[in-house]
mmCIF file of C-alpha atoms in Angstrom:
data_model
loop_
_atom_site.group_PDB
_atom_site.id
_atom_site.type_symbol
_atom_site.label_atom_id
_atom_site.label_comp_id
_atom_site.label_asym_id
_atom_site.label_seq_id
_atom_site.Cartn_x
_atom_site.Cartn_y
_atom_site.Cartn_z
ATOM 1 C CA GLN A 344 -2.492 39.854 -113.814
ATOM 2 C CA MET A 345 -5.231 37.216 -113.390
ATOM 3 C CA PRO A 346 -8.360 38.535 -115.129
ATOM 4 C CA ASP A 347 -9.644 34.986 -115.618
ATOM 5 C CA ARG A 348 -9.557 34.351 -111.840
ATOM 6 C CA ILE A 349 -10.698 37.671 -110.400
ATOM 7 C CA GLU A 350 -14.009 39.326 -111.094
ATOM 8 C CA PHE A 351 -15.317 42.586 -109.678
ATOM 9 C CA ILE A 352 -18.991 41.956 -108.968
ATOM 10 C CA GLY A 353 -19.963 45.235 -107.347
ATOM 11 C CA ARG A 354 -22.535 45.498 -104.610
ATOM 12 C CA ILE A 355 -24.587 42.375 -103.896
ATOM 13 C CA ASP A 356 -27.403 41.622 -101.476
ATOM 14 C CA TYR A 357 -26.988 39.570 -98.305
ATOM 15 C CA ASP A 358 -28.436 36.357 -99.737
ATOM 16 C CA GLU A 359 -26.016 36.378 -102.644
ATOM 17 C CA ALA A 360 -23.119 37.210 -100.335
ATOM 18 C CA LEU A 361 -24.020 34.219 -98.184
ATOM 19 C CA GLU A 362 -24.332 31.970 -101.254
ATOM 20 C CA ARG A 363 -20.916 33.086 -102.466
ATOM 21 C CA SER A 364 -19.455 32.526 -98.996
ATOM 22 C CA ALA A 365 -20.864 28.999 -98.902
ATOM 23 C CA ALA A 366 -19.336 28.275 -102.320
ATOM 24 C CA ALA A 367 -15.909 29.694 -101.437
ATOM 25 C CA ASP A 368 -12.878 27.686 -100.324
ATOM 26 C CA LEU A 369 -11.717 30.335 -97.861
ATOM 27 C CA LEU A 370 -13.078 33.522 -96.322
ATOM 28 C CA PHE A 371 -11.251 36.634 -95.204
ATOM 29 C CA VAL A 372 -12.097 38.884 -92.287
ATOM 30 C CA VAL A 373 -9.410 41.516 -92.652
ATOM 31 C CA ARG A 374 -9.984 44.867 -91.040
ATOM 32 C CA SER A 375 -7.647 47.595 -89.950
ATOM 33 C CA SER A 376 -6.352 46.959 -86.447
ATOM 34 C CA GLU A 377 -5.704 50.722 -86.347
ATOM 35 C CA MET A 378 -9.435 51.267 -85.907
ATOM 36 C CA PRO A 379 -10.073 50.877 -82.168
ATOM 37 C CA ILE A 380 -13.520 49.346 -82.664
ATOM 38 C CA TYR A 381 -12.069 46.288 -84.450
ATOM 39 C CA ARG A 382 -9.896 45.478 -81.452
ATOM 40 C CA TYR A 383 -13.074 44.885 -79.434
ATOM 41 C CA ILE A 384 -15.867 43.724 -81.754
ATOM 42 C CA CYS A 385 -16.243 40.673 -83.906
ATOM 43 C CA GLY A 386 -18.439 41.369 -86.921
ATOM 44 C CA CYS A 387 -20.918 38.956 -88.407
ATOM 45 C CA LYS A 388 -18.608 37.898 -91.267
ATOM 46 C CA VAL A 389 -16.610 35.604 -88.959
ATOM 47 C CA LEU A 390 -19.852 34.031 -87.728
ATOM 48 C CA GLU A 391 -21.033 33.582 -91.313
ATOM 49 C CA ALA A 392 -17.737 31.869 -92.169
ATOM 50 C CA MET A 393 -18.238 29.569 -89.191
ATOM 51 C CA MET A 394 -21.817 28.874 -90.242
ATOM 52 C CA CYS A 395 -20.631 28.046 -93.781
ATOM 53 C CA ASN A 396 -17.958 25.639 -92.511
ATOM 54 C CA LYS A 397 -15.123 27.687 -94.016
ATOM 55 C CA PRO A 398 -11.561 28.357 -92.883
ATOM 56 C CA ILE A 399 -10.904 32.006 -92.118
ATOM 57 C CA ILE A 400 -7.962 34.353 -92.529
ATOM 58 C CA ALA A 401 -8.109 37.232 -90.060
ATOM 59 C CA ASN A 402 -5.706 40.002 -89.227
ATOM 60 C CA ALA A 403 -3.776 40.150 -85.992
ATOM 61 C CA GLY A 404 -4.696 42.621 -83.294
ATOM 62 C CA THR A 405 -8.458 42.284 -83.665
ATOM 63 C CA ALA A 406 -11.217 40.562 -81.708
ATOM 64 C CA THR A 407 -11.864 38.462 -84.806
ATOM 65 C CA ALA A 408 -8.282 37.170 -84.746
ATOM 66 C CA ALA A 409 -8.660 36.228 -81.089
ATOM 67 C CA LYS A 410 -11.828 34.265 -81.924
ATOM 68 C CA VAL A 411 -10.207 32.544 -84.922
ATOM 69 C CA SER A 412 -7.251 31.521 -82.762
ATOM 70 C CA ALA A 413 -9.410 30.387 -79.840
ATOM 71 C CA GLU A 414 -11.622 28.260 -82.097
ATOM 72 C CA ASN A 415 -8.701 27.024 -84.245
ATOM 73 C CA CYS A 416 -10.678 27.761 -87.381
ATOM 74 C CA GLY A 417 -8.207 29.644 -89.527
ATOM 75 C CA LEU A 418 -5.011 31.638 -89.716
ATOM 76 C CA VAL A 419 -4.100 35.021 -88.287
ATOM 77 C CA VAL A 420 -1.916 37.321 -90.382
ATOM 78 C CA ASP A 421 -0.542 40.830 -90.382
ATOM 79 C CA ALA A 422 -2.948 42.559 -92.784
ATOM 80 C CA GLU A 423 -0.253 45.061 -93.737
ATOM 81 C CA ASN A 424 2.112 42.291 -94.868
ATOM 82 C CA VAL A 425 1.139 41.094 -98.347
ATOM 83 C CA GLU A 426 3.754 38.328 -98.256
ATOM 84 C CA GLU A 427 2.300 36.947 -95.024
ATOM 85 C CA ILE A 428 -1.209 36.926 -96.508
ATOM 86 C CA LYS A 429 0.113 35.203 -99.623
ATOM 87 C CA GLU A 430 1.874 32.553 -97.506
ATOM 88 C CA ALA A 431 -1.319 31.886 -95.539
ATOM 89 C CA ILE A 432 -3.340 31.452 -98.739
ATOM 90 C CA ILE A 433 -0.716 29.101 -100.202
ATOM 91 C CA LYS A 434 -0.541 27.129 -96.957
ATOM 92 C CA LEU A 435 -4.284 26.551 -97.056
ATOM 93 C CA ARG A 436 -4.303 25.862 -100.799
ATOM 94 C CA ASP A 437 -1.625 23.223 -100.376
ATOM 95 C CA ASN A 438 -3.166 21.627 -97.277
ATOM 96 C CA PRO A 439 -6.771 20.615 -97.994
ATOM 97 C CA GLY A 440 -6.802 18.551 -94.793
ATOM 98 C CA LEU A 441 -5.986 21.650 -92.770
ATOM 99 C CA CYS A 442 -8.762 23.563 -94.555
ATOM 100 C CA LYS A 443 -11.187 20.771 -93.738
ATOM 101 C CA GLU A 444 -10.072 20.762 -90.084
ATOM 102 C CA PHE A 445 -10.412 24.550 -89.792
ATOM 103 C CA GLY A 446 -13.818 24.424 -91.472
ATOM 104 C CA ALA A 447 -15.015 21.656 -89.159
ATOM 105 C CA ASN A 448 -13.766 23.576 -86.114
ATOM 106 C CA ALA A 449 -15.534 26.683 -87.401
ATOM 107 C CA ARG A 450 -18.837 24.870 -87.849
ATOM 108 C CA LYS A 451 -18.565 23.180 -84.449
ATOM 109 C CA ALA A 452 -17.969 26.555 -82.784
ATOM 110 C CA TYR A 453 -20.960 27.974 -84.629
ATOM 111 C CA GLU A 454 -23.237 25.127 -83.575
ATOM 112 C CA GLN A 455 -22.072 25.120 -79.946
ATOM 113 C CA ARG A 456 -21.597 28.835 -79.245
ATOM 114 C CA TYR A 457 -22.549 31.240 -82.028
ATOM 115 C CA SER A 458 -25.682 30.089 -83.875
ATOM 116 C CA TRP A 459 -28.489 32.616 -84.242
ATOM 117 C CA GLU A 460 -30.577 30.694 -81.711
ATOM 118 C CA ILE A 461 -27.798 30.681 -79.107
ATOM 119 C CA MET A 462 -26.942 34.341 -79.683
ATOM 120 C CA GLU A 463 -30.630 35.276 -79.521
ATOM 121 C CA GLN A 464 -30.929 33.665 -76.099
ATOM 122 C CA ARG A 465 -27.704 35.280 -74.879
ATOM 123 C CA LEU A 466 -29.021 38.674 -75.945
ATOM 124 C CA ILE A 467 -32.385 38.113 -74.231
ATOM 125 C CA ASP A 468 -30.590 36.976 -71.067
ATOM 126 C CA LEU A 469 -28.390 40.068 -71.172
ATOM 127 C CA TYR A 470 -31.406 42.376 -71.547
ATOM 128 C CA ARG A 471 -33.123 40.634 -68.632
ATOM 129 C CA GLU A 472 -30.050 41.026 -66.475
ATOM 130 C CA LEU A 473 -29.720 44.703 -67.373
ATOM 131 C CA CYS A 474 -33.400 45.290 -66.632
ATOM 132 C CA GLY A 475 -33.181 43.436 -63.334
ATOM 133 C CA SER A 476 -35.864 40.863 -64.208
#
């Protein structure tokens, strides 16, 4: 119904995906909460959204949703409820100040807790602890 606003671009490389994320107004991290792995892991897309200073819509029942709520950097929705997703998008569209606040919170969380440098050190520390050194 909106061919002038939606474009299928196919598969793109990581650099282009990151460029498109940085240019976006909003990012989605919507995965099936039926898949047990998504209840426990938080993929890199939420960290990329934080890095790009973008508000995030995530689906309830996932580790990503818990992170979005804890960092106050977006909205959590029921991914099976199209009306709820629509309402979240409209809420953000109509509240640029809220988008800016969520984006700022996302970037702050990234800088203070989730940057590549911080995560690198956390991983090294974990390996050292596991190896007993």
